[in-house]
PDB file of C-alpha atoms and ligand atoms in Angstrom:
ATOM      1  CA  MET A1204      15.200  11.442 115.511  1.00 98.00           C
ATOM      2  CA  ARG A1205      12.956  13.877 113.180  1.00 98.00           C
ATOM      3  CA  ILE A1206      14.923  15.753 110.245  1.00 98.00           C
ATOM      4  CA  ALA A1207      13.530  18.999 109.550  1.00 98.00           C
ATOM      5  CA  HIS A1208      14.471  21.095 106.395  1.00 98.00           C
ATOM      6  CA  THR A1209      12.189  23.763 106.719  1.00 98.00           C
ATOM      7  CA  ILE A1210      11.548  26.383 109.397  1.00 98.00           C
ATOM      8  CA  ALA A1211       7.767  25.376 109.506  1.00 98.00           C
ATOM      9  CA  GLU A1212       9.022  21.918 109.822  1.00 98.00           C
ATOM     10  CA  ALA A1213      11.520  22.598 112.609  1.00 98.00           C
ATOM     11  CA  ARG A1214       8.881  24.837 114.390  1.00 98.00           C
ATOM     12  CA  ALA A1215       6.153  21.680 114.362  1.00 98.00           C
ATOM     13  CA  ALA A1216       8.754  19.340 115.770  1.00 98.00           C
ATOM     14  CA  ARG A1217       9.845  21.658 118.141  1.00 98.00           C
ATOM     15  CA  ALA A1218       6.697  22.176 119.755  1.00 98.00           C
ATOM     16  CA  ASP A1219       6.071  18.292 120.472  1.00 98.00           C
ATOM     17  CA  LEU A1220       9.594  18.296 122.111  1.00 98.00           C
ATOM     18  CA  PRO A1221       9.397  18.146 126.104  1.00 96.00           C
ATOM     19  CA  ALA A1222      10.980  20.896 127.791  1.00 95.00           C
ATOM     20  CA  THR A1223      13.882  21.587 128.876  1.00 98.00           C
ATOM     21  CA  CYS A1224      15.419  21.800 125.673  1.00 98.00           C
ATOM     22  CA  GLY A1225      18.870  21.893 124.718  1.00 98.00           C
ATOM     23  CA  PHE A1226      19.976  23.158 121.673  1.00 99.00           C
ATOM     24  CA  VAL A1227      23.710  22.651 119.621  1.00 99.00           C
ATOM     25  CA  PRO A1228      24.038  24.827 116.674  1.00 99.00           C
ATOM     26  CA  THR A1229      26.701  23.587 114.277  1.00 98.00           C
ATOM     27  CA  MET A1230      28.051  23.956 110.849  1.00 98.00           C
ATOM     28  CA  GLY A1231      28.201  20.136 110.585  1.00 98.00           C
ATOM     29  CA  PHE A1232      31.428  18.040 109.875  1.00 97.00           C
ATOM     30  CA  LEU A1233      30.793  17.190 113.382  1.00 98.00           C
ATOM     31  CA  HIS A1234      33.801  15.849 115.502  1.00 97.00           C
ATOM     32  CA  ALA A1235      34.193  14.877 119.233  1.00 98.00           C
ATOM     33  CA  GLY A1236      33.903  18.398 120.273  1.00 98.00           C
ATOM     34  CA  HIS A1237      30.249  18.756 118.947  1.00 98.00           C
ATOM     35  CA  ARG A1238      30.063  15.349 120.606  1.00 98.00           C
ATOM     36  CA  THR A1239      30.836  16.660 123.850  1.00 98.00           C
ATOM     37  CA  LEU A1240      28.228  19.534 123.227  1.00 98.00           C
ATOM     38  CA  MET A1241      25.498  17.114 122.568  1.00 98.00           C
ATOM     39  CA  ASP A1242      26.435  14.974 125.771  1.00 98.00           C
ATOM     40  CA  HIS A1243      26.408  18.111 127.802  1.00 98.00           C
ATOM     41  CA  ALA A1244      22.959  18.960 126.519  1.00 98.00           C
ATOM     42  CA  ARG A1245      21.542  15.278 126.636  1.00 98.00           C
ATOM     43  CA  ALA A1246      22.552  15.081 130.517  1.00 98.00           C
ATOM     44  CA  GLU A1247      21.134  18.281 131.343  1.00 98.00           C
ATOM     45  CA  CYS A1248      17.940  18.628 129.330  1.00 98.00           C
ATOM     46  CA  GLN A1249      14.747  16.661 128.669  1.00 98.00           C
ATOM     47  CA  SER A1250      15.130  16.960 124.896  1.00 98.00           C
ATOM     48  CA  LEU A1251      17.896  17.642 122.349  1.00 98.00           C
ATOM     49  CA  ALA A1252      17.696  19.726 119.249  1.00 99.00           C
ATOM     50  CA  ILE A1253      20.822  20.123 116.589  1.00 99.00           C
ATOM     51  CA  SER A1254      21.146  22.438 113.726  1.00 99.00           C
ATOM     52  CA  ILE A1255      23.475  21.839 110.669  1.00 98.00           C
ATOM     53  CA  PHE A1256      24.065  24.766 108.649  1.00 98.00           C
ATOM     54  CA  VAL A1257      27.004  26.100 107.066  1.00 98.00           C
ATOM     55  CA  ASN A1258      26.066  30.050 107.575  1.00 98.00           C
ATOM     56  CA  PRO A1259      27.449  32.019 104.002  1.00 98.00           C
ATOM     57  CA  THR A1260      27.061  35.187 106.063  1.00 98.00           C
ATOM     58  CA  GLN A1261      29.426  34.733 108.266  1.00 98.00           C
ATOM     59  CA  PHE A1262      32.275  33.737 105.888  1.00 98.00           C
ATOM     60  CA  GLY A1263      34.337  36.594 104.246  1.00 96.00           C
ATOM     61  CA  PRO A1264      34.880  36.915 100.445  1.00 95.00           C
ATOM     62  CA  GLY A1265      37.791  34.641  99.915  1.00 92.00           C
ATOM     63  CA  GLU A1266      37.255  32.401 102.870  1.00 95.00           C
ATOM     64  CA  ASP A1267      36.537  28.852 102.853  1.00 94.00           C
ATOM     65  CA  PHE A1268      32.748  28.847 102.561  1.00 97.00           C
ATOM     66  CA  GLU A1269      32.350  26.901  99.213  1.00 96.00           C
ATOM     67  CA  ARG A1270      35.163  24.245 100.311  1.00 95.00           C
ATOM     68  CA  TYR A1271      33.663  23.990 104.004  1.00 96.00           C
ATOM     69  CA  PRO A1272      34.081  20.087 104.378  1.00 96.00           C
ATOM     70  CA  ARG A1273      30.210  18.913 104.608  1.00 97.00           C
ATOM     71  CA  ASP A1274      29.394  15.109 105.683  1.00 98.00           C
ATOM     72  CA  GLU A1275      25.525  14.898 106.108  1.00 98.00           C
ATOM     73  CA  VAL A1276      25.323  11.329 106.425  1.00 98.00           C
ATOM     74  CA  ARG A1277      28.198  10.830 109.112  1.00 98.00           C
ATOM     75  CA  ASP A1278      26.656  14.012 110.692  1.00 98.00           C
ATOM     76  CA  LEU A1279      23.417  12.648 111.091  1.00 98.00           C
ATOM     77  CA  ALA A1280      24.753   9.184 112.303  1.00 98.00           C
ATOM     78  CA  MET A1281      26.324  10.956 115.325  1.00 98.00           C
ATOM     79  CA  CYS A1282      23.322  13.044 115.940  1.00 98.00           C
ATOM     80  CA  GLU A1283      21.526   9.981 116.444  1.00 98.00           C
ATOM     81  CA  ALA A1284      24.079   8.423 118.286  1.00 98.00           C
ATOM     82  CA  ALA A1285      24.149  11.405 120.889  1.00 98.00           C
ATOM     83  CA  GLY A1286      20.528  10.902 121.337  1.00 98.00           C
ATOM     84  CA  ALA A1287      19.187  13.838 119.108  1.00 98.00           C
ATOM     85  CA  ASP A1288      15.622  14.329 119.173  1.00 98.00           C
ATOM     86  CA  LEU A1289      15.581  16.853 116.099  1.00 99.00           C
ATOM     87  CA  VAL A1290      18.308  17.823 113.558  1.00 99.00           C
ATOM     88  CA  PHE A1291      17.611  20.967 111.517  1.00 99.00           C
ATOM     89  CA  MET A1292      19.284  21.194 108.261  1.00 98.00           C
ATOM     90  CA  PRO A1293      17.679  24.198 106.222  1.00 98.00           C
ATOM     91  CA  THR A1294      18.870  25.085 102.926  1.00 98.00           C
ATOM     92  CA  VAL A1295      20.752  28.722 102.316  1.00 98.00           C
ATOM     93  CA  HIS A1296      17.608  29.813 100.390  1.00 98.00           C
ATOM     94  CA  GLU A1297      15.430  28.867 103.679  1.00 98.00           C
ATOM     95  CA  MET A1298      17.048  30.705 106.178  1.00 98.00           C
ATOM     96  CA  TYR A1299      18.005  33.879 104.045  1.00 98.00           C
ATOM     97  CA  PRO A1300      15.358  34.084 101.005  1.00 98.00           C
ATOM     98  CA  ALA A1301      15.355  36.777  98.921  1.00 97.00           C
ATOM     99  CA  GLY A1302      14.833  40.249 100.136  1.00 96.00           C
ATOM    100  CA  ALA A1303      16.265  39.321 103.642  1.00 95.00           C
ATOM    101  CA  THR A1304      17.761  42.757 104.865  1.00 95.00           C
ATOM    102  CA  THR A1305      18.172  42.229 108.789  1.00 98.00           C
ATOM    103  CA  THR A1306      21.195  41.949 110.492  1.00 98.00           C
ATOM    104  CA  VAL A1307      21.853  41.431 114.228  1.00 98.00           C
ATOM    105  CA  THR A1308      25.212  43.365 115.252  1.00 98.00           C
ATOM    106  CA  VAL A1309      26.782  42.901 118.685  1.00 98.00           C
ATOM    107  CA  GLY A1310      28.994  46.165 119.542  1.00 97.00           C
ATOM    108  CA  GLY A1311      32.196  46.630 121.390  1.00 94.00           C
ATOM    109  CA  ILE A1312      33.637  43.350 121.703  1.00 97.00           C
ATOM    110  CA  THR A1313      32.876  42.260 117.902  1.00 98.00           C
ATOM    111  CA  SER A1314      35.678  45.019 116.883  1.00 97.00           C
ATOM    112  CA  VAL A1315      38.952  43.571 117.903  1.00 98.00           C
ATOM    113  CA  LEU A1316      40.214  39.731 117.802  1.00 98.00           C
ATOM    114  CA  GLU A1317      38.298  37.765 115.145  1.00 98.00           C
ATOM    115  CA  GLY A1318      36.307  40.654 114.297  1.00 98.00           C
ATOM    116  CA  ALA A1319      39.079  42.819 113.271  1.00 98.00           C
ATOM    117  CA  HIS A1320      40.433  39.984 111.143  1.00 98.00           C
ATOM    118  CA  ARG A1321      37.012  38.515 109.564  1.00 98.00           C
ATOM    119  CA  PRO A1322      35.035  42.032 109.094  1.00 97.00           C
ATOM    120  CA  GLY A1323      31.163  41.096 109.065  1.00 98.00           C
ATOM    121  CA  HIS A1324      32.039  37.510 110.714  1.00 98.00           C
ATOM    122  CA  PHE A1325      30.019  38.139 113.960  1.00 98.00           C
ATOM    123  CA  ASP A1326      27.208  39.952 112.281  1.00 98.00           C
ATOM    124  CA  GLY A1327      26.862  36.570 110.281  1.00 98.00           C
ATOM    125  CA  VAL A1328      27.155  34.800 113.398  1.00 98.00           C
ATOM    126  CA  ALA A1329      24.730  37.035 115.818  1.00 99.00           C
ATOM    127  CA  THR A1330      22.278  36.821 112.913  1.00 98.00           C
ATOM    128  CA  VAL A1331      21.972  33.209 112.048  1.00 99.00           C
ATOM    129  CA  VAL A1332      22.013  32.394 116.060  1.00 99.00           C
ATOM    130  CA  SER A1333      19.456  34.742 116.660  1.00 98.00           C
ATOM    131  CA  LYS A1334      17.395  32.997 113.890  1.00 98.00           C
ATOM    132  CA  LEU A1335      17.916  29.655 114.923  1.00 99.00           C
ATOM    133  CA  PHE A1336      17.071  30.680 118.498  1.00 99.00           C
ATOM    134  CA  HIS A1337      13.782  32.172 117.385  1.00 98.00           C
ATOM    135  CA  ILE A1338      13.090  28.657 115.268  1.00 98.00           C
ATOM    136  CA  MET A1339      14.158  26.420 117.633  1.00 98.00           C
ATOM    137  CA  GLN A1340      13.113  28.199 121.285  1.00 98.00           C
ATOM    138  CA  PRO A1341      15.957  26.459 123.043  1.00 98.00           C
ATOM    139  CA  ASP A1342      16.002  26.489 127.038  1.00 98.00           C
ATOM    140  CA  ARG A1343      19.342  26.101 126.739  1.00 98.00           C
ATOM    141  CA  ALA A1344      22.192  26.247 124.438  1.00 99.00           C
ATOM    142  CA  TYR A1345      25.631  24.835 123.922  1.00 99.00           C
ATOM    143  CA  PHE A1346      28.604  26.023 122.771  1.00 98.00           C
ATOM    144  CA  GLY A1347      32.653  25.432 122.652  1.00 98.00           C
ATOM    145  CA  GLN A1348      35.039  27.608 124.742  1.00 98.00           C
ATOM    146  CA  LYS A1349      37.455  27.199 121.696  1.00 98.00           C
ATOM    147  CA  ASP A1350      35.074  29.869 120.119  1.00 98.00           C
ATOM    148  CA  ALA A1351      35.924  32.199 123.079  1.00 98.00           C
ATOM    149  CA  GLN A1352      34.813  35.334 121.211  1.00 98.00           C
ATOM    150  CA  GLN A1353      32.054  33.983 119.372  1.00 98.00           C
ATOM    151  CA  LEU A1354      30.668  33.024 123.146  1.00 98.00           C
ATOM    152  CA  LEU A1355      31.233  36.503 124.471  1.00 98.00           C
ATOM    153  CA  VAL A1356      29.385  37.649 121.786  1.00 98.00           C
ATOM    154  CA  ILE A1357      26.539  35.318 121.644  1.00 98.00           C
ATOM    155  CA  ARG A1358      26.325  35.947 125.644  1.00 98.00           C
ATOM    156  CA  SER A1359      26.120  39.578 124.930  1.00 98.00           C
ATOM    157  CA  MET A1360      23.326  39.205 122.096  1.00 98.00           C
ATOM    158  CA  VAL A1361      20.963  37.118 124.257  1.00 98.00           C
ATOM    159  CA  ARG A1362      21.652  39.616 127.262  1.00 98.00           C
ATOM    160  CA  ASP A1363      20.787  42.595 125.053  1.00 98.00           C
ATOM    161  CA  LEU A1364      17.826  41.368 123.403  1.00 98.00           C
ATOM    162  CA  ASP A1365      16.388  39.493 126.440  1.00 98.00           C
ATOM    163  CA  MET A1366      16.151  36.246 124.755  1.00 98.00           C
ATOM    164  CA  PRO A1367      14.924  33.551 127.255  1.00 98.00           C
ATOM    165  CA  VAL A1368      17.901  31.112 126.703  1.00 98.00           C
ATOM    166  CA  THR A1369      20.510  29.868 128.896  1.00 98.00           C
ATOM    167  CA  ILE A1370      24.241  29.867 127.229  1.00 99.00           C
ATOM    168  CA  VAL A1371      26.128  27.044 128.619  1.00 98.00           C
ATOM    169  CA  ALA A1372      29.860  26.981 127.730  1.00 98.00           C
ATOM    170  CA  CYS A1373      31.877  23.659 127.253  1.00 98.00           C
ATOM    171  CA  PRO A1374      35.596  22.952 127.272  1.00 98.00           C
ATOM    172  CA  THR A1375      37.724  22.697 124.257  1.00 98.00           C
ATOM    173  CA  VAL A1376      38.130  19.201 123.225  1.00 98.00           C
ATOM    174  CA  ARG A1377      41.521  18.355 121.911  1.00 98.00           C
ATOM    175  CA  GLU A1378      43.430  15.544 120.388  1.00 98.00           C
ATOM    176  CA  PRO A1379      45.746  13.331 122.427  1.00 98.00           C
ATOM    177  CA  ASP A1380      48.530  15.501 120.966  1.00 98.00           C
ATOM    178  CA  GLY A1381      46.954  18.708 121.933  1.00 98.00           C
ATOM    179  CA  LEU A1382      45.525  19.904 118.814  1.00 98.00           C
ATOM    180  CA  ALA A1383      41.971  21.443 119.502  1.00 98.00           C
ATOM    181  CA  LEU A1384      39.258  19.943 117.275  1.00 98.00           C
ATOM    182  CA  SER A1385      37.876  21.716 114.438  1.00 97.00           C
ATOM    183  CA  SER A1386      36.234  20.772 111.368  1.00 95.00           C
ATOM    184  CA  ARG A1387      38.926  22.526 109.648  1.00 95.00           C
ATOM    185  CA  ASN A1388      41.984  20.473 110.600  1.00 97.00           C
ATOM    186  CA  VAL A1389      41.185  17.829 107.698  1.00 96.00           C
ATOM    187  CA  TYR A1390      42.711  20.821 105.360  1.00 95.00           C
ATOM    188  CA  LEU A1391      46.235  20.558 106.976  1.00 98.00           C
ATOM    189  CA  SER A1392      48.977  18.538 105.592  1.00 98.00           C
ATOM    190  CA  PRO A1393      51.029  16.531 107.798  1.00 98.00           C
ATOM    191  CA  GLU A1394      53.690  19.087 108.115  1.00 98.00           C
ATOM    192  CA  GLU A1395      51.114  21.889 108.833  1.00 98.00           C
ATOM    193  CA  ARG A1396      49.562  19.520 111.486  1.00 98.00           C
ATOM    194  CA  MET A1397      52.849  18.762 113.197  1.00 98.00           C
ATOM    195  CA  GLN A1398      53.580  23.015 113.155  1.00 98.00           C
ATOM    196  CA  ALA A1399      49.903  23.626 114.326  1.00 98.00           C
ATOM    197  CA  LEU A1400      50.850  21.695 117.673  1.00 98.00           C
ATOM    198  CA  SER A1401      52.647  24.954 118.513  1.00 98.00           C
ATOM    199  CA  LEU A1402      49.632  26.709 119.304  1.00 98.00           C
ATOM    200  CA  SER A1403      48.790  24.367 122.296  1.00 98.00           C
ATOM    201  CA  ARG A1404      52.265  23.856 123.328  1.00 98.00           C
ATOM    202  CA  GLY A1405      52.556  27.833 123.436  1.00 98.00           C
ATOM    203  CA  LEU A1406      49.210  27.897 125.610  1.00 98.00           C
ATOM    204  CA  ARG A1407      50.790  24.835 127.875  1.00 98.00           C
ATOM    205  CA  GLN A1408      54.110  26.728 128.202  1.00 98.00           C
ATOM    206  CA  THR A1409      52.177  30.246 129.091  1.00 98.00           C
ATOM    207  CA  ALA A1410      49.804  28.401 131.566  1.00 98.00           C
ATOM    208  CA  ALA A1411      52.970  26.836 133.122  1.00 98.00           C
ATOM    209  CA  ALA A1412      54.457  30.256 133.509  1.00 98.00           C
ATOM    210  CA  PHE A1413      51.483  31.990 135.062  1.00 98.00           C
ATOM    211  CA  THR A1414      51.085  29.018 137.495  1.00 98.00           C
ATOM    212  CA  GLU A1415      54.767  29.810 138.727  1.00 98.00           C
ATOM    213  CA  GLY A1416      53.865  33.228 139.153  1.00 98.00           C
ATOM    214  CA  VAL A1417      54.637  35.109 136.309  1.00 98.00           C
ATOM    215  CA  ARG A1418      52.075  37.844 135.909  1.00 98.00           C
ATOM    216  CA  ASN A1419      53.570  40.394 133.325  1.00 98.00           C
ATOM    217  CA  ALA A1420      50.949  40.232 130.391  1.00 98.00           C
ATOM    218  CA  PRO A1421      53.749  41.202 127.571  1.00 98.00           C
ATOM    219  CA  ARG A1422      56.049  38.513 128.956  1.00 98.00           C
ATOM    220  CA  LEU A1423      53.433  35.750 129.005  1.00 98.00           C
ATOM    221  CA  ARG A1424      51.924  37.051 125.514  1.00 98.00           C
ATOM    222  CA  GLY A1425      55.826  36.529 124.314  1.00 98.00           C
ATOM    223  CA  ILE A1426      55.924  32.933 125.545  1.00 98.00           C
ATOM    224  CA  VAL A1427      53.123  31.695 122.988  1.00 98.00           C
ATOM    225  CA  GLU A1428      54.060  34.253 120.469  1.00 98.00           C
ATOM    226  CA  ARG A1429      57.880  32.931 120.176  1.00 98.00           C
ATOM    227  CA  GLU A1430      56.752  29.089 120.318  1.00 98.00           C
ATOM    228  CA  VAL A1431      54.276  29.697 117.456  1.00 98.00           C
ATOM    229  CA  ALA A1432      56.461  32.062 115.422  1.00 98.00           C
ATOM    230  CA  ALA A1433      59.274  29.504 115.369  1.00 98.00           C
ATOM    231  CA  GLN A1434      57.095  27.515 112.955  1.00 98.00           C
ATOM    232  CA  PRO A1435      58.319  27.980 109.442  1.00 98.00           C
ATOM    233  CA  LEU A1436      54.930  27.585 107.788  1.00 98.00           C
ATOM    234  CA  ALA A1437      53.205  29.665 110.631  1.00 98.00           C
ATOM    235  CA  ARG A1438      51.525  33.178 109.842  1.00 98.00           C
ATOM    236  CA  ILE A1439      50.116  34.925 112.911  1.00 98.00           C
ATOM    237  CA  ASP A1440      46.843  36.951 112.572  1.00 98.00           C
ATOM    238  CA  TYR A1441      47.360  37.886 116.034  1.00 98.00           C
ATOM    239  CA  VAL A1442      48.088  36.603 119.763  1.00 98.00           C
ATOM    240  CA  SER A1443      46.269  38.326 122.053  1.00 98.00           C
ATOM    241  CA  LEU A1444      46.195  38.181 126.099  1.00 98.00           C
ATOM    242  CA  ALA A1445      43.244  40.401 127.133  1.00 98.00           C
ATOM    243  CA  ASP A1446      40.680  40.526 129.757  1.00 97.00           C
ATOM    244  CA  ALA A1447      38.271  37.932 129.891  1.00 98.00           C
ATOM    245  CA  ASP A1448      35.104  39.930 129.634  1.00 96.00           C
ATOM    246  CA  MET A1449      35.454  42.945 127.685  1.00 96.00           C
ATOM    247  CA  LEU A1450      38.742  41.818 125.577  1.00 98.00           C
ATOM    248  CA  ALA A1451      40.661  44.899 126.194  1.00 97.00           C
ATOM    249  CA  GLU A1452      44.457  43.995 125.369  1.00 98.00           C
ATOM    250  CA  LEU A1453      46.269  43.832 128.751  1.00 98.00           C
ATOM    251  CA  ASP A1454      49.918  45.598 129.153  1.00 97.00           C
ATOM    252  CA  GLY A1455      50.605  45.139 133.048  1.00 96.00           C
ATOM    253  CA  GLU A1456      50.345  42.837 135.494  1.00 97.00           C
ATOM    254  CA  ILE A1457      47.228  40.346 135.157  1.00 98.00           C
ATOM    255  CA  VAL A1458      45.053  40.585 138.485  1.00 97.00           C
ATOM    256  CA  ALA A1459      41.551  39.511 137.116  1.00 98.00           C
ATOM    257  CA  PRO A1460      40.921  36.181 134.773  1.00 98.00           C
ATOM    258  CA  ALA A1461      42.402  36.894 130.934  1.00 98.00           C
ATOM    259  CA  LEU A1462      41.907  35.464 127.706  1.00 98.00           C
ATOM    260  CA  LEU A1463      45.089  34.296 125.901  1.00 98.00           C
ATOM    261  CA  SER A1464      43.906  33.742 122.428  1.00 98.00           C
ATOM    262  CA  MET A1465      45.414  33.591 118.904  1.00 98.00           C
ATOM    263  CA  ALA A1466      44.596  32.803 115.274  1.00 98.00           C
ATOM    264  CA  VAL A1467      47.547  31.531 113.163  1.00 98.00           C
ATOM    265  CA  ARG A1468      47.487  30.649 109.561  1.00 98.00           C
ATOM    266  CA  PHE A1469      49.266  27.408 108.032  1.00 98.00           C
ATOM    267  CA  GLY A1470      48.835  27.479 104.424  1.00 96.00           C
ATOM    268  CA  ARG A1471      45.199  27.934 103.611  1.00 94.00           C
ATOM    269  CA  THR A1472      44.112  26.684 107.248  1.00 97.00           C
ATOM    270  CA  ARG A1473      43.401  29.123 109.691  1.00 97.00           C
ATOM    271  CA  LEU A1474      43.288  27.863 113.133  1.00 98.00           C
ATOM    272  CA  ILE A1475      42.175  29.687 116.443  1.00 98.00           C
ATOM    273  CA  ASP A1476      43.069  28.304 120.004  1.00 98.00           C
ATOM    274  CA  ASN A1477      42.698  30.093 123.588  1.00 98.00           C
ATOM    275  CA  ALA A1478      43.117  29.545 127.237  1.00 98.00           C
ATOM    276  CA  VAL A1479      41.756  31.306 130.112  1.00 98.00           C
ATOM    277  CA  LEU A1480      44.462  32.424 132.774  1.00 98.00           C
ATOM    278  CA  THR A1481      42.829  32.873 136.147  1.00 98.00           C
ATOM    279  CA  PRO A1482      44.898  34.817 138.588  1.00 95.00           C
TER     280      PRO A1482
HETATM  281  O1  PAF B  88      30.702  27.766 115.828  1.00 84.74           O
HETATM  282  C1  PAF B  88      29.601  27.463 114.694  1.00 84.74           C
HETATM  283  O2  PAF B  88      30.174  26.197 114.577  1.00 84.74           O
HETATM  284  C2  PAF B  88      29.078  28.459 113.941  1.00 84.74           C
HETATM  285  O3  PAF B  88      29.710  29.822 114.314  1.00 84.74           O
HETATM  286  C3  PAF B  88      27.781  28.522 114.773  1.00 84.74           C
HETATM  287  C4  PAF B  88      27.418  29.066 116.150  1.00 84.74           C
HETATM  288  C5  PAF B  88      27.067  26.995 114.160  1.00 84.74           C
HETATM  289  C6  PAF B  88      26.687  29.609 113.989  1.00 84.74           C
HETATM  290  O4  PAF B  88      26.806  29.581 112.543  1.00 84.74           O
END
């Protein structure tokens, strides 16, 4: 497994990798969700490249960039165990040297949900992912469905800018009790963690109602909203039931795949989760 710290090293190492090259971009502090992305890539591609970079441009002022969890040694051990051929771990200066002024902005779907609550977030994501694609030149890139809106944003960017990469979505990985895996889960106190289970519980309850035939969007949205709002420590940023492609909020009956998603704060920790309801 080669480790590259500079863009030049990454390009040189990438040139030696056989096609097809699978790529898993991450911000590190890797968990079983990342490992699933790596395993999918390893199984489907001839070579596996991973990036570990806590990208400052996708964090807003007052967000957790400085305290975002980091563990380089453990991350590299996981990459090695997953059979990675190349890990790119640049510094902030390497990715954003003084004078860098270009930003990639995806329109439309970035103005709602995460985009509305975290202004500039998706500019940071689209810019860094676009840079990483240019550096790593992957054939296939793997993203988790937990960041459902991010996935849509990246698909739009790849389509609109004619990037020659196939985007592969992998299902959300959960703890046995339902909590969606996230590097940020380490911030949760035991009490917050217990109450955070309301997110997956609410999603399951809504999915069950949907399976039983409930199709009214406000009614379905209300099920998960009530479950989460009942937790004394929960502060809801949003609960959304929107069409799964354009993220337009739904008010009537669900007749096409819909994305039920939410962002909820427990203390200083902001969690997101979602499920797709398909009629
Ligand atoms: O999902 C993430 O971990 C990040 O948003 C990504 C795609 C690695 C870009 O920094």
